[in-house]
Amino acid sequence: MAKPAGQGSEQGVEFRSGDVTLRGTVTVPTGPTGRRPGIVLVHGAGPETRAKYQAEAQAMARAGFVVLSYDKRTAGYSLTQRSYAQLADDALAGVRVLGRRADVDPGKIGLWGFSEGGWVAPLAASRSTQVSYVVLVGASGVPPARQQAWYLGNKLRYEGASGSLLRTVPVTGTRLLRDAGLFPEADYDPLPTLRRLRQPVLAMWGNDQQSPPAESASAIETALRDGGNTDVTLRFFPRADHKLHTSPDGFRRGEQLVPGYVETMASWVAGQGHRANDVLPRQARQSHALAPLPGYEASGVQAAVFLFMAASFAAYLLVELARRLRGRACAPGAGRAPRWLAATGLATVLGFLGYFGFVTMTLTTGPVLGGRPVLWLVLQLLTVGVVLAAAATAMGWWQARSSVTGRTHTLLGLLGLTSAVFVPWALFWGLMML
């Protein structure tokens, strides 16, 4: 049953895609009846729901579109599992829903792809003649891993960060997640699909800090034209963000859609908008391809190194704690320096894991001092402490070697080996870099 919502009425729908039932909303323009262009919204990354796109659906309905938005599938889609081919099937199932409606012009049903949907929508359109046009918003012309590293670098700079953290999280972190299989579709190449695409394409970007706009626009246009598709229109809105909401800087998102965005879509679909392309926007930094991790830096090796260091540092502290609880003095050669080494080493390893996870999940750095996140500075100072404590431990061990027991030799030897592993590990993760 139709429910009024703003200037468009909303109708709940359910439809099948393979073995999954998807739930959505069709937003219909008010006013005179008749066949109108239809458009299916293909969402960005994450567990997106139709509620996040109500502003877009209502604005498009006011512009004369019959709009289908739907909740993204959860079966087969997560942080560690997804298939663009499967998401494309979902989008085409939505196209068939609109194709059965009496108020939709079957010759004017299109796909709107935002962000991740910018990879999915062209893939779906390339498989179906029922799709008559494609609108892309914030689409990336580079693979997901490369795009994500570029975005993370931009976000950390926006947070005020500089120095080694700008390589650790965006580049090294993204390469590790890809190697560990925790970044699904990381190396998806959108260009072969675009070369097969025959439908007219309207691609739009704001002051995009998530998908490299100039690179993406150039790559998308070139791929389409290389495939023989000359009906490609590029538009840029400098006062908008990745989703074409108003934004003063490309990061802070306003509630309103940028003026002219939906009007551009409507006139373009109606054939009244001119097809000349805007000049490519200025892009401060280029994105870069991410090389695979070599075997000695692979995710499995990194996990083993982390567990070894954490276990070794913790074991020494536990042994020392047991000595104290039994009222026994520390053995010769195992004074304060080894305890400091184990304590600072364990704090650094566990602190790094926690901070890396925090930055990756929240895209924030915490307080920043002189271009360096305070917590990152603390980790770097702890790293210096580990190196100094390791040197002091080695010196004390050598000086007291004649009086050190076999068991203490073993414990100190394990600490020495752990310290030798710690240094290249800290270099790899930027803890010993400015």
CSV table of C-alpha atoms in Angstrom, one decimal:
chain,number,residue,atom,x,y,z
A,1,MET,CA,0.0,0.0,0.0
A,2,ALA,CA,1.4,3.4,-1.0
A,3,LYS,CA,2.6,5.6,1.8
A,4,PRO,CA,3.2,9.3,1.3
A,5,ALA,CA,6.7,10.4,2.0
A,6,GLY,CA,7.7,13.9,1.0
A,7,GLN,CA,6.9,14.4,-2.7
A,8,GLY,CA,7.0,10.8,-3.7
A,9,SER,CA,4.9,7.8,-2.5
A,10,GLU,CA,6.7,4.7,-1.2
A,11,GLN,CA,5.7,1.1,-1.9
A,12,GLY,CA,7.3,-1.8,-0.2
A,13,VAL,CA,8.4,-4.7,-2.4
A,14,GLU,CA,10.1,-8.1,-2.1
A,15,PHE,CA,11.9,-9.9,-4.9
A,16,ARG,CA,14.1,-12.9,-5.4
A,17,SER,CA,17.8,-13.0,-6.5
A,18,GLY,CA,18.9,-16.5,-6.7
A,19,ASP,CA,18.1,-18.1,-3.3
A,20,VAL,CA,17.9,-14.8,-1.5
A,21,THR,CA,14.8,-12.6,-0.9
A,22,LEU,CA,15.6,-8.9,-1.1
A,23,ARG,CA,13.4,-6.2,0.4
A,24,GLY,CA,13.1,-2.8,-1.1
A,25,THR,CA,11.1,0.3,-1.6
A,26,VAL,CA,9.8,1.7,-4.9
A,27,THR,CA,9.5,5.5,-4.7
A,28,VAL,CA,6.9,6.8,-7.2
A,29,PRO,CA,6.5,10.5,-8.4
A,30,THR,CA,3.3,12.2,-7.5
A,31,GLY,CA,1.2,14.0,-10.1
A,32,PRO,CA,0.1,12.9,-13.6
A,33,THR,CA,0.3,9.2,-14.3
A,34,GLY,CA,2.1,7.7,-17.2
A,35,ARG,CA,5.2,5.7,-18.0
A,36,ARG,CA,8.3,7.2,-16.5
A,37,PRO,CA,12.0,6.3,-16.5
A,38,GLY,CA,13.0,3.8,-13.9
A,39,ILE,CA,16.2,3.6,-11.9
A,40,VAL,CA,17.6,1.0,-9.5
A,41,LEU,CA,20.0,2.2,-6.8
A,42,VAL,CA,23.1,0.1,-6.3
A,43,HIS,CA,24.6,1.0,-3.0
A,44,GLY,CA,28.1,1.6,-1.7
A,45,ALA,CA,30.2,-0.8,0.4
A,46,GLY,CA,29.1,-2.2,3.7
A,47,PRO,CA,25.7,-3.5,5.0
A,48,GLU,CA,23.8,-0.7,3.3
A,49,THR,CA,20.1,-0.4,3.7
A,50,ARG,CA,17.5,1.5,1.6
A,51,ALA,CA,17.1,4.0,4.5
A,52,LYS,CA,20.5,5.5,3.8
A,53,TYR,CA,19.4,6.4,0.3
A,54,GLN,CA,16.0,7.9,1.0
A,55,ALA,CA,17.2,11.5,0.2
A,56,GLU,CA,18.4,10.3,-3.2
A,57,ALA,CA,15.2,8.3,-3.9
A,58,GLN,CA,13.0,11.2,-3.0
A,59,ALA,CA,15.0,13.7,-5.0
A,60,MET,CA,15.0,11.4,-8.1
A,61,ALA,CA,11.2,10.8,-7.7
A,62,ARG,CA,10.6,14.5,-7.7
A,63,ALA,CA,12.7,14.7,-10.9
A,64,GLY,CA,10.4,12.2,-12.5
A,65,PHE,CA,12.0,8.8,-11.9
A,66,VAL,CA,10.4,5.6,-10.5
A,67,VAL,CA,13.1,4.6,-8.0
A,68,LEU,CA,13.9,1.2,-6.5
A,69,SER,CA,16.2,1.0,-3.5
A,70,TYR,CA,16.7,-2.2,-1.6
A,71,ASP,CA,18.5,-3.5,1.5
A,72,LYS,CA,21.8,-5.1,0.4
A,73,ARG,CA,22.0,-8.9,0.9
A,74,THR,CA,23.7,-10.2,4.0
A,75,ALA,CA,24.1,-13.8,2.8
A,76,GLY,CA,27.4,-14.0,1.1
A,77,TYR,CA,28.3,-10.4,1.9
A,78,SER,CA,30.5,-9.3,4.8
A,79,LEU,CA,33.8,-7.7,5.6
A,80,THR,CA,35.6,-10.8,4.5
A,81,GLN,CA,33.3,-12.2,1.8
A,82,ARG,CA,31.6,-10.6,-1.2
A,83,SER,CA,31.1,-11.1,-4.9
A,84,TYR,CA,30.5,-8.3,-7.4
A,85,ALA,CA,29.0,-10.8,-9.8
A,86,GLN,CA,26.5,-11.8,-7.1
A,87,LEU,CA,25.7,-8.1,-6.3
A,88,ALA,CA,25.2,-7.5,-10.1
A,89,ASP,CA,22.7,-10.3,-10.1
A,90,ASP,CA,20.8,-8.6,-7.3
A,91,ALA,CA,20.8,-5.3,-9.3
A,92,LEU,CA,19.4,-7.1,-12.3
A,93,ALA,CA,16.7,-8.7,-10.2
A,94,GLY,CA,15.7,-5.1,-9.3
A,95,VAL,CA,15.6,-4.1,-12.9
A,96,ARG,CA,13.2,-6.9,-13.6
A,97,VAL,CA,10.9,-5.6,-10.8
A,98,LEU,CA,10.7,-2.2,-12.5
A,99,GLY,CA,10.3,-3.8,-15.9
A,100,ARG,CA,7.1,-5.4,-14.7
A,101,ARG,CA,5.5,-2.1,-13.6
A,102,ALA,CA,2.9,-0.3,-15.7
A,103,ASP,CA,4.2,3.1,-14.7
A,104,VAL,CA,7.8,2.5,-15.9
A,105,ASP,CA,9.0,3.0,-19.5
A,106,PRO,CA,10.7,-0.4,-20.3
A,107,GLY,CA,13.0,1.4,-22.7
A,108,LYS,CA,14.3,3.7,-20.0
A,109,ILE,CA,15.3,1.6,-17.0
A,110,GLY,CA,18.8,2.3,-15.7
A,111,LEU,CA,21.2,1.6,-12.9
A,112,TRP,CA,22.6,4.2,-10.5
A,113,GLY,CA,25.9,2.9,-8.9
A,114,PHE,CA,27.5,4.7,-6.0
A,115,SER,CA,31.1,4.0,-4.8
A,116,GLU,CA,31.2,0.1,-4.6
A,117,GLY,CA,28.1,0.2,-6.8
A,118,GLY,CA,30.3,1.9,-9.4
A,119,TRP,CA,32.0,-1.4,-9.9
A,120,VAL,CA,28.8,-3.4,-9.7
A,121,ALA,CA,26.4,-1.4,-11.9
A,122,PRO,CA,28.5,-1.6,-15.1
A,123,LEU,CA,29.0,-5.3,-14.5
A,124,ALA,CA,25.2,-5.8,-14.2
A,125,ALA,CA,24.5,-3.5,-17.3
A,126,SER,CA,27.1,-5.4,-19.4
A,127,ARG,CA,25.0,-8.6,-18.8
A,128,SER,CA,21.5,-7.3,-19.7
A,129,THR,CA,19.9,-5.4,-22.6
A,130,GLN,CA,17.1,-4.5,-20.3
A,131,VAL,CA,19.4,-1.9,-18.8
A,132,SER,CA,19.2,1.2,-21.0
A,133,TYR,CA,21.6,3.6,-19.2
A,134,VAL,CA,24.1,3.7,-16.3
A,135,VAL,CA,24.7,6.6,-13.8
A,136,LEU,CA,27.9,6.4,-11.7
A,137,VAL,CA,28.5,8.5,-8.6
A,138,GLY,CA,31.9,8.5,-6.9
A,139,ALA,CA,33.0,5.5,-9.0
A,140,SER,CA,36.5,4.3,-9.0
A,141,GLY,CA,38.5,3.5,-12.1
A,142,VAL,CA,41.2,1.7,-10.1
A,143,PRO,CA,41.0,-1.6,-8.2
A,144,PRO,CA,39.5,-1.5,-4.7
A,145,ALA,CA,42.7,-2.1,-2.7
A,146,ARG,CA,44.4,0.8,-4.6
A,147,GLN,CA,41.4,3.1,-4.1
A,148,GLN,CA,41.2,2.2,-0.4
A,149,ALA,CA,44.9,2.9,0.2
A,150,TRP,CA,44.5,6.3,-1.5
A,151,TYR,CA,41.4,7.1,0.6
A,152,LEU,CA,43.1,6.1,3.9
A,153,GLY,CA,46.0,8.3,3.2
A,154,ASN,CA,43.7,11.2,2.5
A,155,LYS,CA,41.7,10.6,5.7
A,156,LEU,CA,44.8,10.4,7.9
A,157,ARG,CA,46.2,13.6,6.4
A,158,TYR,CA,42.8,15.2,7.1
A,159,GLU,CA,43.1,14.1,10.7
A,160,GLY,CA,46.4,15.9,10.9
A,161,ALA,CA,48.8,12.9,10.7
A,162,SER,CA,52.1,12.9,8.9
A,163,GLY,CA,55.2,10.7,8.9
A,164,SER,CA,55.5,6.9,8.9
A,165,LEU,CA,51.9,6.3,9.9
A,166,LEU,CA,50.8,7.5,6.5
A,167,ARG,CA,52.5,4.4,5.0
A,168,THR,CA,51.8,2.0,7.8
A,169,VAL,CA,48.0,2.0,7.7
A,170,PRO,CA,47.1,2.9,4.1
A,171,VAL,CA,49.8,1.0,2.2
A,172,THR,CA,51.3,-1.7,4.5
A,173,GLY,CA,48.0,-2.4,6.2
A,174,THR,CA,46.0,-2.7,3.0
A,175,ARG,CA,48.6,-5.0,1.5
A,176,LEU,CA,48.5,-7.2,4.6
A,177,LEU,CA,44.7,-7.4,4.7
A,178,ARG,CA,44.7,-8.3,1.0
A,179,ASP,CA,47.3,-11.0,1.5
A,180,ALA,CA,45.4,-12.4,4.5
A,181,GLY,CA,42.2,-12.7,2.4
A,182,LEU,CA,40.4,-10.1,4.6
A,183,PHE,CA,39.8,-7.7,1.6
A,184,PRO,CA,37.4,-9.4,-0.8
A,185,GLU,CA,37.5,-8.3,-4.4
A,186,ALA,CA,40.7,-6.3,-3.6
A,187,ASP,CA,42.2,-6.6,-7.1
A,188,TYR,CA,39.0,-6.3,-9.1
A,189,ASP,CA,39.8,-4.5,-12.4
A,190,PRO,CA,36.8,-2.5,-13.6
A,191,LEU,CA,38.2,-1.6,-17.0
A,192,PRO,CA,37.5,-4.9,-18.9
A,193,THR,CA,33.8,-4.6,-17.9
A,194,LEU,CA,33.7,-1.0,-19.0
A,195,ARG,CA,35.1,-1.9,-22.4
A,196,ARG,CA,32.2,-4.3,-22.9
A,197,LEU,CA,29.6,-1.7,-21.8
A,198,ARG,CA,27.4,-0.4,-24.6
A,199,GLN,CA,24.8,1.7,-22.7
A,200,PRO,CA,25.2,5.5,-22.3
A,201,VAL,CA,27.1,6.4,-19.2
A,202,LEU,CA,26.8,9.5,-17.0
A,203,ALA,CA,29.6,9.6,-14.4
A,204,MET,CA,29.7,12.2,-11.7
A,205,TRP,CA,32.1,13.1,-8.9
A,206,GLY,CA,32.3,15.7,-6.1
A,207,ASN,CA,35.5,16.9,-4.4
A,208,ASP,CA,36.1,13.2,-3.9
A,209,GLN,CA,38.5,12.1,-1.2
A,210,GLN,CA,37.5,8.4,-1.4
A,211,SER,CA,37.8,7.6,-5.1
A,212,PRO,CA,40.5,9.4,-7.1
A,213,PRO,CA,38.3,11.6,-9.3
A,214,ALA,CA,40.6,12.7,-12.0
A,215,GLU,CA,42.3,9.3,-12.4
A,216,SER,CA,38.9,7.5,-12.3
A,217,ALA,CA,37.2,9.8,-14.8
A,218,SER,CA,40.1,9.5,-17.2
A,219,ALA,CA,40.3,5.7,-16.8
A,220,ILE,CA,36.5,5.2,-17.1
A,221,GLU,CA,36.2,7.4,-20.2
A,222,THR,CA,39.2,5.8,-21.9
A,223,ALA,CA,37.9,2.2,-21.2
A,224,LEU,CA,34.5,3.0,-22.6
A,225,ARG,CA,35.8,4.7,-25.7
A,226,ASP,CA,38.3,1.9,-26.3
A,227,GLY,CA,35.4,-0.5,-26.3
A,228,GLY,CA,33.6,1.6,-28.9
A,229,ASN,CA,31.2,3.4,-26.5
A,230,THR,CA,31.3,7.1,-27.2
A,231,ASP,CA,28.2,8.0,-25.2
A,232,VAL,CA,29.9,8.9,-22.0
A,233,THR,CA,29.3,12.1,-20.0
A,234,LEU,CA,31.5,13.3,-17.1
A,235,ARG,CA,30.4,15.9,-14.5
A,236,PHE,CA,32.1,17.3,-11.5
A,237,PHE,CA,30.7,19.2,-8.5
A,238,PRO,CA,33.4,20.9,-6.5
A,239,ARG,CA,31.2,21.7,-3.5
A,240,ALA,CA,30.2,18.1,-2.9
A,241,ASP,CA,31.6,15.0,-1.3
A,242,HIS,CA,32.0,11.3,-2.5
A,243,LYS,CA,28.2,10.8,-2.4
A,244,LEU,CA,27.4,14.2,-4.0
A,245,HIS,CA,26.1,15.7,-0.8
A,246,THR,CA,27.1,19.2,0.0
A,247,SER,CA,30.5,19.5,1.6
A,248,PRO,CA,33.0,22.3,2.3
A,249,ASP,CA,36.0,20.0,2.0
A,250,GLY,CA,35.0,16.6,0.6
A,251,PHE,CA,35.1,15.0,4.0
A,252,ARG,CA,32.3,16.5,6.0
A,253,ARG,CA,29.0,15.5,4.6
A,254,GLY,CA,25.9,17.7,4.6
A,255,GLU,CA,22.4,16.4,4.6
A,256,GLN,CA,21.5,18.0,1.3
A,257,LEU,CA,22.3,16.8,-2.2
A,258,VAL,CA,24.5,19.2,-4.1
A,259,PRO,CA,22.4,21.5,-6.3
A,260,GLY,CA,22.3,20.5,-9.9
A,261,TYR,CA,23.1,16.8,-9.4
A,262,VAL,CA,19.7,15.2,-9.8
A,263,GLU,CA,18.7,17.8,-12.4
A,264,THR,CA,21.7,16.8,-14.4
A,265,MET,CA,20.6,13.2,-14.2
A,266,ALA,CA,17.0,13.9,-15.3
A,267,SER,CA,18.0,16.1,-18.3
A,268,TRP,CA,20.6,13.6,-19.4
A,269,VAL,CA,18.2,10.6,-19.3
A,270,ALA,CA,15.6,12.7,-21.1
A,271,GLY,CA,18.1,13.4,-23.8
A,272,GLN,CA,18.0,17.2,-23.2
A,273,GLY,CA,21.4,17.5,-21.5
A,274,HIS,CA,24.4,18.2,-23.5
A,275,ARG,CA,27.0,15.4,-23.7
A,276,ALA,CA,30.2,17.6,-23.5
A,277,ASN,CA,32.5,16.6,-20.6
A,278,ASP,CA,33.6,18.8,-17.8
A,279,VAL,CA,37.4,19.5,-17.4
A,280,LEU,CA,39.0,17.0,-15.2
A,281,PRO,CA,39.3,18.2,-11.6
A,282,ARG,CA,42.5,18.9,-9.7
A,283,GLN,CA,43.6,15.8,-7.8
A,284,ALA,CA,46.3,16.6,-5.2
A,285,ARG,CA,47.8,13.1,-4.9
A,286,GLN,CA,47.9,10.2,-7.3
A,287,SER,CA,46.9,6.7,-6.3
A,288,HIS,CA,49.5,3.9,-6.7
A,289,ALA,CA,49.3,0.2,-7.4
A,290,LEU,CA,50.0,-2.0,-4.4
A,291,ALA,CA,52.6,-4.7,-4.9
A,292,PRO,CA,52.0,-8.1,-3.4
A,293,LEU,CA,53.8,-8.8,-0.1
A,294,PRO,CA,56.9,-11.0,-0.6
A,295,GLY,CA,56.9,-14.3,1.2
A,296,TYR,CA,59.0,-13.2,4.1
A,297,GLU,CA,56.5,-10.4,4.8
A,298,ALA,CA,53.3,-12.4,4.1
A,299,SER,CA,50.4,-12.3,6.5
A,300,GLY,CA,51.1,-15.7,7.9
A,301,VAL,CA,54.7,-14.8,8.7
A,302,GLN,CA,53.5,-11.5,10.3
A,303,ALA,CA,51.0,-13.4,12.5
A,304,ALA,CA,53.7,-15.9,13.6
A,305,VAL,CA,56.2,-13.2,14.4
A,306,PHE,CA,53.6,-11.3,16.4
A,307,LEU,CA,52.6,-14.4,18.4
A,308,PHE,CA,56.3,-15.3,19.0
A,309,MET,CA,57.2,-11.9,20.3
A,310,ALA,CA,54.1,-11.5,22.5
A,311,ALA,CA,54.6,-15.0,24.0
A,312,SER,CA,58.4,-14.5,24.6
A,313,PHE,CA,58.1,-11.2,26.3
A,314,ALA,CA,55.1,-12.3,28.4
A,315,ALA,CA,56.9,-15.6,29.4
A,316,TYR,CA,59.9,-13.7,30.8
A,317,LEU,CA,57.6,-11.4,32.8
A,318,LEU,CA,55.7,-14.4,34.2
A,319,VAL,CA,58.9,-16.2,35.2
A,320,GLU,CA,60.1,-13.1,37.0
A,321,LEU,CA,56.7,-12.7,38.7
A,322,ALA,CA,56.9,-16.3,39.8
A,323,ARG,CA,60.3,-15.7,41.3
A,324,ARG,CA,59.0,-12.7,43.3
A,325,LEU,CA,56.0,-14.6,44.5
A,326,ARG,CA,58.3,-17.3,45.9
A,327,GLY,CA,60.4,-14.7,47.6
A,328,ARG,CA,63.5,-15.5,45.4
A,329,ALA,CA,65.8,-12.8,44.2
A,330,CYS,CA,66.5,-12.4,40.5
A,331,ALA,CA,69.2,-14.6,39.2
A,332,PRO,CA,72.6,-12.9,38.4
A,333,GLY,CA,72.5,-11.4,34.9
A,334,ALA,CA,68.8,-11.0,35.0
A,335,GLY,CA,68.4,-7.6,36.6
A,336,ARG,CA,66.2,-4.7,35.7
A,337,ALA,CA,67.2,-4.4,32.0
A,338,PRO,CA,65.7,-7.7,30.9
A,339,ARG,CA,62.5,-6.9,32.8
A,340,TRP,CA,62.3,-3.5,31.1
A,341,LEU,CA,63.0,-5.2,27.8
A,342,ALA,CA,60.2,-7.7,28.3
A,343,ALA,CA,57.7,-5.1,29.6
A,344,THR,CA,58.4,-2.5,26.9
A,345,GLY,CA,58.4,-5.1,24.2
A,346,LEU,CA,55.1,-6.6,25.3
A,347,ALA,CA,53.5,-3.1,25.6
A,348,THR,CA,54.8,-2.1,22.1
A,349,VAL,CA,53.6,-5.3,20.4
A,350,LEU,CA,50.1,-5.3,22.0
A,351,GLY,CA,49.8,-1.5,21.8
A,352,PHE,CA,50.6,-1.5,18.1
A,353,LEU,CA,48.0,-4.2,17.4
A,354,GLY,CA,45.4,-2.2,19.3
A,355,TYR,CA,46.2,1.1,17.7
A,356,PHE,CA,46.4,-0.3,14.2
A,357,GLY,CA,43.0,-1.9,14.7
A,358,PHE,CA,41.6,1.4,16.1
A,359,VAL,CA,42.9,3.5,13.2
A,360,THR,CA,41.7,1.0,10.6
A,361,MET,CA,38.2,0.6,12.0
A,362,THR,CA,37.5,4.2,13.0
A,363,LEU,CA,39.6,6.1,10.4
A,364,THR,CA,40.7,8.4,13.2
A,365,THR,CA,44.1,8.8,14.9
A,366,GLY,CA,43.3,10.3,18.3
A,367,PRO,CA,45.1,13.4,19.5
A,368,VAL,CA,47.8,14.8,17.1
A,369,LEU,CA,50.9,16.7,18.2
A,370,GLY,CA,53.1,18.4,15.6
A,371,GLY,CA,51.8,16.2,12.8
A,372,ARG,CA,52.3,13.0,14.8
A,373,PRO,CA,49.4,11.2,16.5
A,374,VAL,CA,50.2,11.1,20.2
A,375,LEU,CA,49.5,7.4,20.6
A,376,TRP,CA,51.8,6.6,17.6
A,377,LEU,CA,54.5,8.8,19.2
A,378,VAL,CA,54.1,6.7,22.4
A,379,LEU,CA,54.6,3.5,20.5
A,380,GLN,CA,57.6,4.9,18.8
A,381,LEU,CA,59.1,6.0,22.1
A,382,LEU,CA,58.4,2.5,23.5
A,383,THR,CA,60.2,1.1,20.5
A,384,VAL,CA,63.3,3.1,21.3
A,385,GLY,CA,63.0,1.8,24.9
A,386,VAL,CA,62.9,-1.8,23.6
A,387,VAL,CA,66.1,-1.2,21.6
A,388,LEU,CA,67.9,0.5,24.5
A,389,ALA,CA,66.8,-2.2,27.0
A,390,ALA,CA,67.9,-4.9,24.6
A,391,ALA,CA,71.4,-3.3,24.4
A,392,ALA,CA,71.6,-3.0,28.2
A,393,THR,CA,70.4,-6.6,28.6
A,394,ALA,CA,73.1,-7.9,26.2
A,395,MET,CA,75.8,-5.9,28.0
A,396,GLY,CA,74.7,-7.0,31.5
A,397,TRP,CA,74.4,-10.7,30.3
A,398,TRP,CA,78.0,-10.6,28.9
A,399,GLN,CA,79.4,-9.0,32.0
A,400,ALA,CA,77.7,-11.5,34.3
A,401,ARG,CA,78.1,-14.5,32.0
A,402,SER,CA,80.3,-16.5,34.4
A,403,SER,CA,77.7,-16.5,37.2
A,404,VAL,CA,74.5,-16.9,35.1
A,405,THR,CA,72.7,-20.3,35.5
A,406,GLY,CA,71.7,-22.4,32.6
A,407,ARG,CA,68.0,-21.6,33.0
A,408,THR,CA,68.8,-17.9,33.0
A,409,HIS,CA,71.0,-18.3,29.9
A,410,THR,CA,68.0,-19.9,28.2
A,411,LEU,CA,65.6,-17.1,29.2
A,412,LEU,CA,68.1,-14.3,28.2
A,413,GLY,CA,68.9,-16.1,25.0
A,414,LEU,CA,65.2,-16.2,24.1
A,415,LEU,CA,64.9,-12.5,24.9
A,416,GLY,CA,67.9,-11.8,22.7
A,417,LEU,CA,66.3,-13.7,19.8
A,418,THR,CA,63.1,-11.9,20.3
A,419,SER,CA,64.8,-8.6,20.2
A,420,ALA,CA,66.6,-9.5,17.0
A,421,VAL,CA,63.1,-10.3,15.5
A,422,PHE,CA,61.6,-7.2,16.9
A,423,VAL,CA,63.9,-4.7,15.1
A,424,PRO,CA,63.0,-5.7,11.5
A,425,TRP,CA,59.4,-6.0,12.5
A,426,ALA,CA,59.4,-2.5,13.9
A,427,LEU,CA,61.1,-1.2,10.8
A,428,PHE,CA,58.5,-2.9,8.6
A,429,TRP,CA,55.6,-1.3,10.4
A,430,GLY,CA,57.2,2.2,10.5
A,431,LEU,CA,57.8,2.3,14.3
A,432,MET,CA,61.4,3.2,13.8
A,433,MET,CA,60.8,5.6,11.0
A,434,LEU,CA,60.0,9.3,11.1
